[in-house]
């Protein structure tokens, strides 16, 4: 049932939620709501910071009659900051926990879907795969990348996005003019995220394909080590493996450079917020258009906003990496009618016993492998008796293993009949 329900998903381009189901909706809604509630704490704290600096400026200017009144007000604000922090911690923990459950569920479904699909394939499908082991190793790694992308990274994306919206509203309420000056570099931040995000996705896809090819060569050397030594192919395989690994390393290096470049640009633009904010804020205070509390509220909101933008950019880079992993999995699972094999119980039925009589007779049996032009068996006829010891003797490649595969119904003969 899992395979049949997921086959329609595989027909489209792979995406991060390709293994999600309706059962994940309650968890996703709970994680979304709790993280949004936790994000509200950021603008609330900036308002408290602004109020604290406003009272500090009043104390410095002598508007308080006694230091006790000032300490009492500050003590209350400090207590509010602690309460907001504790509430944010609880809701953030709940949200991260829920999103981790969503990611683990997707990983479980993906691995179960992969295993079920492999068990349902016939022997011809395995024979037609040239890079099956390398591809499977890469697909398993991609499943882990999807788990990481759809768990804590989605939670951080929701947190960062909602915090940016709330902080922007808080800053605009405090001083729209100061907010616009501070956030003048926001378009550059967005452009940097888009450009470097596309580069990250491209190089991640290239690194995935190169890693699969390298796994193929490595698996061949491990499984067929004696043959490699016999044919003196270790040097050729070593050169091929090093070439592919170098290509994978270059793609990984470029992907890392794209991620780091995005973070560097965003961090630089975030630091410019200090310059823009202090310069224009001091001007507005000196002219009496804004109070110190308003300036600090808007400035701290924009400062936290820039930090969240940097976090979101980093998360988007990891999500792009997960998107590349999803595309790799989808491309593998769409090939060769991976999920369209008819009867769901065919994997079990192919192992049912078929020999119940005393004789097995081959009548004019011919067979050709799917990817071969040469016949493995041609017009073959003979009989095996159950009360005798039977031997099938012949040189390598004459079709001895093919006879067994035909008896086990792994293959079907092109013509002729096998009678029990």
Short mmCIF file of C-alpha atoms in Angstrom, two decimals:
data_model
loop_
_atom_site.label_atom_id
_atom_site.label_comp_id
_atom_site.label_asym_id
_atom_site.label_seq_id
_atom_site.Cartn_x
_atom_site.Cartn_y
_atom_site.Cartn_z
CA UNK A 1 0.00 0.00 0.00
CA UNK A 2 2.88 2.31 0.76
CA UNK A 3 4.38 1.73 -2.68
CA UNK A 4 1.16 2.25 -4.59
CA UNK A 5 0.26 5.42 -2.70
CA UNK A 6 3.69 6.91 -3.27
CA UNK A 7 4.01 6.12 -6.96
CA UNK A 8 2.12 9.22 -8.00
CA UNK A 9 4.46 11.40 -5.95
CA UNK A 10 7.49 10.09 -7.74
CA UNK A 11 6.12 11.18 -11.11
CA UNK A 12 6.78 14.81 -10.28
CA UNK A 13 10.02 16.52 -9.52
CA UNK A 14 11.44 15.62 -6.13
CA UNK A 15 10.84 18.05 -3.29
CA UNK A 16 11.61 18.17 0.41
CA UNK A 17 8.16 16.96 1.48
CA UNK A 18 7.95 14.17 -1.09
CA UNK A 19 7.51 11.55 1.65
CA UNK A 20 5.08 13.56 3.79
CA UNK A 21 1.50 12.38 4.31
CA UNK A 22 -1.68 13.75 5.84
CA UNK A 23 -0.66 12.22 9.16
CA UNK A 24 2.10 14.85 9.39
CA UNK A 25 -0.32 17.78 9.17
CA UNK A 26 -1.19 17.92 12.92
CA UNK A 27 2.50 17.85 13.88
CA UNK A 28 3.33 20.48 11.26
CA UNK A 29 0.53 22.76 12.48
CA UNK A 30 1.60 22.33 16.12
CA UNK A 31 5.24 23.02 15.23
CA UNK A 32 4.25 26.06 13.19
CA UNK A 33 2.06 27.58 15.89
CA UNK A 34 4.51 27.00 18.74
CA UNK A 35 7.43 28.44 16.77
CA UNK A 36 5.43 31.52 15.77
CA UNK A 37 4.52 32.06 19.42
CA UNK A 38 8.18 31.71 20.37
CA UNK A 39 9.12 34.26 17.68
CA UNK A 40 6.79 36.86 19.18
CA UNK A 41 9.21 37.04 22.11
CA UNK A 42 11.82 38.87 20.00
CA UNK A 43 9.82 42.09 19.39
CA UNK A 44 8.49 41.97 22.97
CA UNK A 45 12.04 41.91 24.30
CA UNK A 46 13.07 44.82 22.06
CA UNK A 47 10.16 46.85 23.43
CA UNK A 48 11.32 46.06 26.97
CA UNK A 49 14.90 47.05 26.04
CA UNK A 50 13.64 50.37 24.68
CA UNK A 51 11.59 51.00 27.81
CA UNK A 52 14.60 50.21 30.01
CA UNK A 53 16.84 52.69 28.15
CA UNK A 54 14.06 55.29 28.28
CA UNK A 55 13.96 55.01 32.08
CA UNK A 56 17.75 55.07 32.22
CA UNK A 57 17.79 58.34 30.27
CA UNK A 58 15.21 59.78 32.65
CA UNK A 59 17.35 58.76 35.62
CA UNK A 60 20.44 60.38 34.09
CA UNK A 61 18.52 63.59 33.39
CA UNK A 62 17.28 63.68 37.00
CA UNK A 63 13.59 63.07 36.39
CA UNK A 64 13.48 60.35 39.09
CA UNK A 65 13.06 61.66 42.64
CA UNK A 66 14.94 58.73 44.20
CA UNK A 67 17.14 55.88 43.08
CA UNK A 68 14.73 53.43 44.71
CA UNK A 69 11.97 54.25 42.23
CA UNK A 70 14.38 53.80 39.33
CA UNK A 71 15.64 50.45 40.65
CA UNK A 72 12.05 49.28 41.19
CA UNK A 73 11.11 50.04 37.58
CA UNK A 74 14.26 48.43 36.20
CA UNK A 75 13.76 45.36 38.39
CA UNK A 76 10.28 44.88 36.92
CA UNK A 77 11.60 45.16 33.36
CA UNK A 78 14.40 42.68 34.07
CA UNK A 79 11.84 40.24 35.46
CA UNK A 80 9.74 40.62 32.31
CA UNK A 81 12.79 39.85 30.16
CA UNK A 82 13.40 36.66 32.14
CA UNK A 83 9.75 35.58 31.84
CA UNK A 84 9.73 36.17 28.09
CA UNK A 85 12.97 34.21 27.76
CA UNK A 86 11.60 31.21 29.68
CA UNK A 87 8.38 31.16 27.65
CA UNK A 88 10.36 31.36 24.40
CA UNK A 89 12.58 28.50 25.52
CA UNK A 90 9.60 26.23 26.26
CA UNK A 91 7.78 26.93 23.00
CA UNK A 92 10.99 26.65 20.96
CA UNK A 93 11.78 23.27 22.54
CA UNK A 94 8.28 21.97 21.76
CA UNK A 95 8.47 23.19 18.16
CA UNK A 96 11.93 21.72 17.51
CA UNK A 97 10.82 18.41 19.05
CA UNK A 98 7.72 18.26 16.84
CA UNK A 99 9.64 19.08 13.67
CA UNK A 100 12.22 16.42 14.52
CA UNK A 101 9.36 13.91 14.67
CA UNK A 102 8.23 15.03 11.21
CA UNK A 103 11.75 14.58 9.83
CA UNK A 104 12.15 11.13 11.39
CA UNK A 105 8.81 10.04 9.95
CA UNK A 106 9.86 11.10 6.48
CA UNK A 107 13.14 9.24 6.82
CA UNK A 108 11.33 6.08 7.95
CA UNK A 109 8.90 6.23 5.02
CA UNK A 110 11.69 6.87 2.55
CA UNK A 111 13.76 3.90 3.69
CA UNK A 112 10.71 1.62 3.84
CA UNK A 113 9.67 2.75 0.37
CA UNK A 114 13.16 2.14 -0.99
CA UNK A 115 13.41 -1.33 0.57
CA UNK A 116 9.92 -2.35 -0.56
CA UNK A 117 10.63 -1.23 -4.10
CA UNK A 118 13.90 -3.15 -4.21
CA UNK A 119 12.24 -6.32 -2.90
CA UNK A 120 9.57 -6.14 -5.60
CA UNK A 121 11.99 -5.97 -8.53
CA UNK A 122 12.71 -9.02 -10.67
CA UNK A 123 16.19 -10.28 -11.45
CA UNK A 124 16.28 -8.62 -14.86
CA UNK A 125 15.93 -5.23 -13.21
CA UNK A 126 19.04 -5.86 -11.09
CA UNK A 127 20.98 -7.16 -14.10
CA UNK A 128 20.19 -3.98 -16.03
CA UNK A 129 21.65 -1.71 -13.32
CA UNK A 130 25.24 -0.69 -14.00
CA UNK A 131 25.73 1.49 -10.92
CA UNK A 132 23.20 0.09 -8.47
CA UNK A 133 25.43 -0.16 -5.36
CA UNK A 134 26.90 3.31 -5.82
CA UNK A 135 23.47 4.80 -6.45
CA UNK A 136 21.99 3.09 -3.38
CA UNK A 137 24.79 4.42 -1.19
CA UNK A 138 24.15 7.92 -2.50
CA UNK A 139 20.37 7.58 -2.11
CA UNK A 140 20.78 6.55 1.54
CA UNK A 141 22.92 9.61 2.16
CA UNK A 142 20.34 11.78 0.42
CA UNK A 143 17.59 10.38 2.66
CA UNK A 144 19.57 11.54 5.69
CA UNK A 145 19.98 15.00 4.12
CA UNK A 146 16.21 15.19 3.60
CA UNK A 147 15.68 14.26 7.26
CA UNK A 148 17.98 17.06 8.39
CA UNK A 149 16.37 19.56 6.01
CA UNK A 150 12.78 18.77 7.01
CA UNK A 151 13.30 18.69 10.77
CA UNK A 152 15.23 21.33 12.69
CA UNK A 153 16.00 23.41 9.60
CA UNK A 154 12.30 23.87 8.80
CA UNK A 155 11.77 24.89 12.42
CA UNK A 156 14.58 27.45 12.17
CA UNK A 157 13.16 28.73 8.88
CA UNK A 158 9.73 29.25 10.45
CA UNK A 159 11.30 30.91 13.48
CA UNK A 160 13.48 33.22 11.43
CA UNK A 161 10.74 34.21 8.98
CA UNK A 162 8.13 34.94 11.63
CA UNK A 163 10.66 36.80 13.79
CA UNK A 164 11.66 38.97 10.82
CA UNK A 165 8.02 39.92 10.23
CA UNK A 166 7.31 40.72 13.89
CA UNK A 167 10.56 42.64 14.36
CA UNK A 168 9.93 44.68 11.22
CA UNK A 169 6.46 45.62 12.50
CA UNK A 170 7.90 46.56 15.90
CA UNK A 171 10.63 48.68 14.32
CA UNK A 172 8.21 50.46 11.99
CA UNK A 173 5.92 51.29 14.92
CA UNK A 174 8.83 52.76 16.91
CA UNK A 175 10.26 54.81 14.02
CA UNK A 176 9.52 54.08 10.37
CA UNK A 177 12.15 56.55 9.13
CA UNK A 178 14.98 55.07 11.21
CA UNK A 179 13.87 51.56 10.22
CA UNK A 180 14.00 52.38 6.50
CA UNK A 181 17.50 53.85 6.85
CA UNK A 182 18.76 50.85 8.80
CA UNK A 183 17.19 48.34 6.40
CA UNK A 184 18.44 50.05 3.25
CA UNK A 185 20.71 47.06 2.61
CA UNK A 186 17.84 44.53 2.80
CA UNK A 187 17.50 44.22 -1.03
CA UNK A 188 21.18 43.32 -1.24
CA UNK A 189 20.65 40.65 1.42
CA UNK A 190 17.77 39.15 -0.54
CA UNK A 191 19.72 39.21 -3.81
CA UNK A 192 22.70 37.54 -2.16
CA UNK A 193 20.51 34.76 -0.75
CA UNK A 194 18.94 34.05 -4.15
CA UNK A 195 22.20 34.03 -6.13
CA UNK A 196 24.24 31.95 -3.72
CA UNK A 197 21.25 29.67 -3.06
CA UNK A 198 21.09 28.70 -6.74
CA UNK A 199 24.85 28.06 -6.79
CA UNK A 200 24.54 25.86 -3.70
CA UNK A 201 21.78 23.79 -5.33
CA UNK A 202 23.76 23.31 -8.55
CA UNK A 203 27.01 22.25 -6.90
CA UNK A 204 25.18 19.99 -4.41
CA UNK A 205 23.56 18.10 -7.30
CA UNK A 206 26.92 17.69 -9.01
CA UNK A 207 28.55 16.46 -5.81
CA UNK A 208 25.79 13.88 -5.33
CA UNK A 209 26.23 12.42 -8.83
CA UNK A 210 30.03 12.29 -8.49
CA UNK A 211 29.79 10.56 -5.12
CA UNK A 212 27.52 7.90 -6.64
CA UNK A 213 30.05 7.20 -9.40
CA UNK A 214 32.89 6.95 -6.88
CA UNK A 215 30.85 4.52 -4.77
CA UNK A 216 30.35 2.34 -7.85
CA UNK A 217 34.10 2.05 -8.49
CA UNK A 218 34.83 1.40 -4.81
CA UNK A 219 32.15 -1.28 -4.56
CA UNK A 220 33.48 -3.01 -7.69
CA UNK A 221 36.99 -3.15 -6.24
CA UNK A 222 35.73 -4.60 -2.94
CA UNK A 223 33.34 -7.17 -4.40
CA UNK A 224 35.53 -8.27 -7.32
CA UNK A 225 38.97 -7.71 -5.83
CA UNK A 226 40.44 -10.94 -7.22
CA UNK A 227 39.25 -10.15 -10.72
CA UNK A 228 40.68 -6.64 -10.51
CA UNK A 229 44.09 -8.05 -9.55
CA UNK A 230 43.90 -10.81 -12.17
CA UNK A 231 43.23 -8.33 -14.97
CA UNK A 232 45.78 -5.88 -13.55
CA UNK A 233 43.07 -3.26 -13.39
CA UNK A 234 43.96 -1.75 -10.04
CA UNK A 235 45.86 1.13 -11.64
CA UNK A 236 43.04 1.96 -14.03
CA UNK A 237 40.45 1.76 -11.25
CA UNK A 238 42.67 3.85 -8.97
CA UNK A 239 43.02 6.56 -11.60
CA UNK A 240 39.28 6.49 -12.32
CA UNK A 241 38.41 6.65 -8.62
CA UNK A 242 40.80 9.54 -7.96
CA UNK A 243 39.45 11.45 -10.95
CA UNK A 244 35.85 11.06 -9.78
CA UNK A 245 36.74 11.90 -6.16
CA UNK A 246 38.58 15.03 -7.32
CA UNK A 247 35.49 16.07 -9.27
CA UNK A 248 33.31 15.46 -6.21
CA UNK A 249 35.74 17.38 -3.99
CA UNK A 250 35.72 20.35 -6.38
CA UNK A 251 31.92 20.38 -6.41
CA UNK A 252 31.81 20.15 -2.60
CA UNK A 253 34.38 22.95 -2.27
CA UNK A 254 32.37 25.19 -4.60
CA UNK A 255 29.18 24.39 -2.69
CA UNK A 256 30.91 25.26 0.61
CA UNK A 257 32.28 28.48 -0.88
CA UNK A 258 28.79 29.45 -2.03
CA UNK A 259 27.38 28.86 1.46
CA UNK A 260 30.24 30.72 3.18
CA UNK A 261 30.10 33.59 0.67
CA UNK A 262 26.41 34.04 1.33
CA UNK A 263 27.02 34.10 5.08
CA UNK A 264 29.94 36.55 4.71
CA UNK A 265 27.96 38.99 2.58
CA UNK A 266 25.01 38.88 4.93
CA UNK A 267 27.22 39.28 7.99
CA UNK A 268 28.92 42.33 6.42
CA UNK A 269 25.60 43.92 5.55
CA UNK A 270 24.36 43.19 9.07
CA UNK A 271 27.33 45.05 10.55
CA UNK A 272 26.49 48.04 8.37
CA UNK A 273 23.27 48.27 10.35
CA UNK A 274 25.33 49.58 13.29
CA UNK A 275 26.76 52.41 11.22
CA UNK A 276 23.48 53.37 9.60
CA UNK A 277 21.51 53.07 12.83
CA UNK A 278 23.85 55.04 15.11
CA UNK A 279 24.39 57.79 12.57
CA UNK A 280 20.74 58.48 11.75
CA UNK A 281 19.54 57.68 15.29
CA UNK A 282 21.89 60.21 16.88
CA UNK A 283 20.72 62.81 14.37
CA UNK A 284 17.04 62.18 15.20
CA UNK A 285 17.70 62.37 18.97
CA UNK A 286 19.75 65.57 18.67
CA UNK A 287 16.95 67.24 16.72
CA UNK A 288 14.34 66.08 19.24
CA UNK A 289 12.31 64.06 16.74
CA UNK A 290 12.81 60.76 18.57
CA UNK A 291 13.44 59.71 22.15
CA UNK A 292 16.29 57.45 23.20
CA UNK A 293 13.82 54.65 23.93
CA UNK A 294 12.31 54.82 20.44
CA UNK A 295 15.73 54.83 18.80
CA UNK A 296 16.96 51.89 20.84
CA UNK A 297 13.76 49.89 20.22
CA UNK A 298 13.98 50.41 16.47
CA UNK A 299 17.72 49.82 16.42
CA UNK A 300 17.61 46.62 18.48
CA UNK A 301 14.69 45.33 16.39
CA UNK A 302 16.61 45.91 13.17
CA UNK A 303 19.75 44.41 14.69
CA UNK A 304 17.94 41.22 15.65
CA UNK A 305 16.21 41.28 12.28
CA UNK A 306 19.58 41.25 10.52
CA UNK A 307 20.71 38.34 12.68
CA UNK A 308 17.59 36.38 11.75
CA UNK A 309 18.12 37.17 8.07
CA UNK A 310 21.61 35.68 8.30
CA UNK A 311 20.18 32.59 10.01
CA UNK A 312 17.48 32.21 7.37
CA UNK A 313 20.07 32.48 4.60
CA UNK A 314 22.13 29.71 6.21
CA UNK A 315 19.03 27.54 6.58
CA UNK A 316 18.05 28.17 2.96
CA UNK A 317 21.47 26.93 1.86
CA UNK A 318 20.89 23.68 3.77
CA UNK A 319 17.36 23.43 2.35
CA UNK A 320 18.80 23.81 -1.15
CA UNK A 321 21.15 20.95 -0.36
CA UNK A 322 18.17 18.90 0.79
CA UNK A 323 16.31 19.82 -2.40
CA UNK A 324 19.20 18.47 -4.46
CA UNK A 325 19.06 15.27 -2.39
CA UNK A 326 15.31 14.98 -3.02
CA UNK A 327 15.88 15.36 -6.76
CA UNK A 328 18.48 12.57 -6.65
CA UNK A 329 16.07 10.24 -4.84
CA UNK A 330 13.20 11.09 -7.20
CA UNK A 331 15.31 10.48 -10.30
CA UNK A 332 16.30 7.03 -8.97
CA UNK A 333 12.79 6.03 -7.94
CA UNK A 334 11.20 7.07 -11.25
CA UNK A 335 13.45 4.88 -13.39
CA UNK A 336 12.39 1.57 -14.97
CA UNK A 337 8.85 1.51 -13.56
CA UNK A 338 10.24 1.26 -10.04
CA UNK A 339 6.78 1.34 -8.49
CA UNK A 340 4.57 -0.19 -11.22
CA UNK A 341 4.99 -3.92 -10.83
CA UNK A 342 1.35 -4.96 -10.49
CA UNK A 343 0.41 -7.38 -7.72
CA UNK A 344 1.71 -6.15 -4.32
CA UNK A 345 2.20 -9.78 -3.23
CA UNK A 346 4.38 -10.65 -6.22
CA UNK A 347 7.54 -10.41 -4.10
CA UNK A 348 6.26 -13.18 -1.84
CA UNK A 349 4.67 -15.31 -4.58
CA UNK A 350 7.90 -15.60 -6.57
CA UNK A 351 9.37 -17.67 -3.72
CA UNK A 352 6.51 -20.20 -3.56
CA UNK A 353 7.66 -23.78 -4.25
CA UNK A 354 7.11 -24.79 -7.88
CA UNK A 355 8.58 -28.34 -7.96
CA UNK A 356 5.91 -30.79 -6.81
CA UNK A 357 6.25 -33.61 -9.39
CA UNK A 358 8.93 -36.21 -10.14
CA UNK A 359 10.27 -34.72 -13.38
CA UNK A 360 11.20 -31.35 -14.86
CA UNK A 361 11.20 -31.16 -18.65
CA UNK A 362 12.56 -28.38 -20.86
CA UNK A 363 10.83 -28.35 -24.28
CA UNK A 364 12.63 -26.26 -26.94
CA UNK A 365 13.47 -23.48 -24.49
CA UNK A 366 15.20 -20.35 -25.80
CA UNK A 367 16.15 -17.31 -23.76
CA UNK A 368 17.97 -14.01 -24.34
CA UNK A 369 18.91 -11.55 -21.60
CA UNK A 370 17.36 -8.11 -21.82
CA UNK A 371 20.58 -6.21 -22.51
CA UNK A 372 22.23 -8.86 -24.69
CA UNK A 373 21.90 -9.66 -28.38
CA UNK A 374 23.32 -13.18 -27.99
CA UNK A 375 21.03 -16.01 -26.92
CA UNK A 376 21.95 -17.63 -23.61
CA UNK A 377 19.84 -20.72 -24.43
CA UNK A 378 18.78 -21.86 -27.90
CA UNK A 379 16.14 -24.51 -28.52
CA UNK A 380 17.18 -26.46 -25.42
CA UNK A 381 15.37 -29.72 -24.54
CA UNK A 382 16.15 -32.15 -21.74
CA UNK A 383 14.60 -33.82 -18.69
CA UNK A 384 15.55 -33.93 -15.02
CA UNK A 385 14.26 -36.76 -12.85
CA UNK A 386 13.59 -36.37 -9.16
CA UNK A 387 14.93 -39.84 -8.30
CA UNK A 388 18.35 -39.29 -9.90
CA UNK A 389 21.36 -37.09 -9.20
CA UNK A 390 21.54 -34.58 -12.05
CA UNK A 391 24.57 -32.54 -13.12
CA UNK A 392 24.64 -29.53 -15.44
CA UNK A 393 28.15 -29.15 -16.81
CA UNK A 394 29.53 -26.57 -19.21
CA UNK A 395 32.02 -23.73 -19.69
CA UNK A 396 31.60 -20.31 -18.13
CA UNK A 397 28.87 -18.31 -19.81
CA UNK A 398 27.09 -21.28 -21.40
CA UNK A 399 23.85 -20.66 -19.45
CA UNK A 400 24.03 -22.89 -16.37
CA UNK A 401 22.97 -20.09 -14.01
CA UNK A 402 20.29 -19.05 -16.48
CA UNK A 403 18.71 -22.51 -16.22
CA UNK A 404 18.42 -22.14 -12.45
CA UNK A 405 16.97 -18.64 -12.82
CA UNK A 406 14.36 -19.97 -15.26
CA UNK A 407 13.46 -22.76 -12.84
CA UNK A 408 13.06 -20.22 -10.01
CA UNK A 409 10.88 -18.06 -12.31
CA UNK A 410 13.25 -15.14 -12.02
CA UNK A 411 13.08 -15.05 -15.82
CA UNK A 412 10.53 -16.26 -18.35
CA UNK A 413 11.70 -18.09 -21.52
CA UNK A 414 11.33 -16.31 -24.86
CA UNK A 415 9.93 -19.48 -26.37
CA UNK A 416 9.41 -23.10 -25.39
CA UNK A 417 8.03 -24.47 -22.13
CA UNK A 418 9.22 -25.76 -18.77
CA UNK A 419 6.96 -28.57 -17.64
CA UNK A 420 6.86 -29.99 -14.12
#
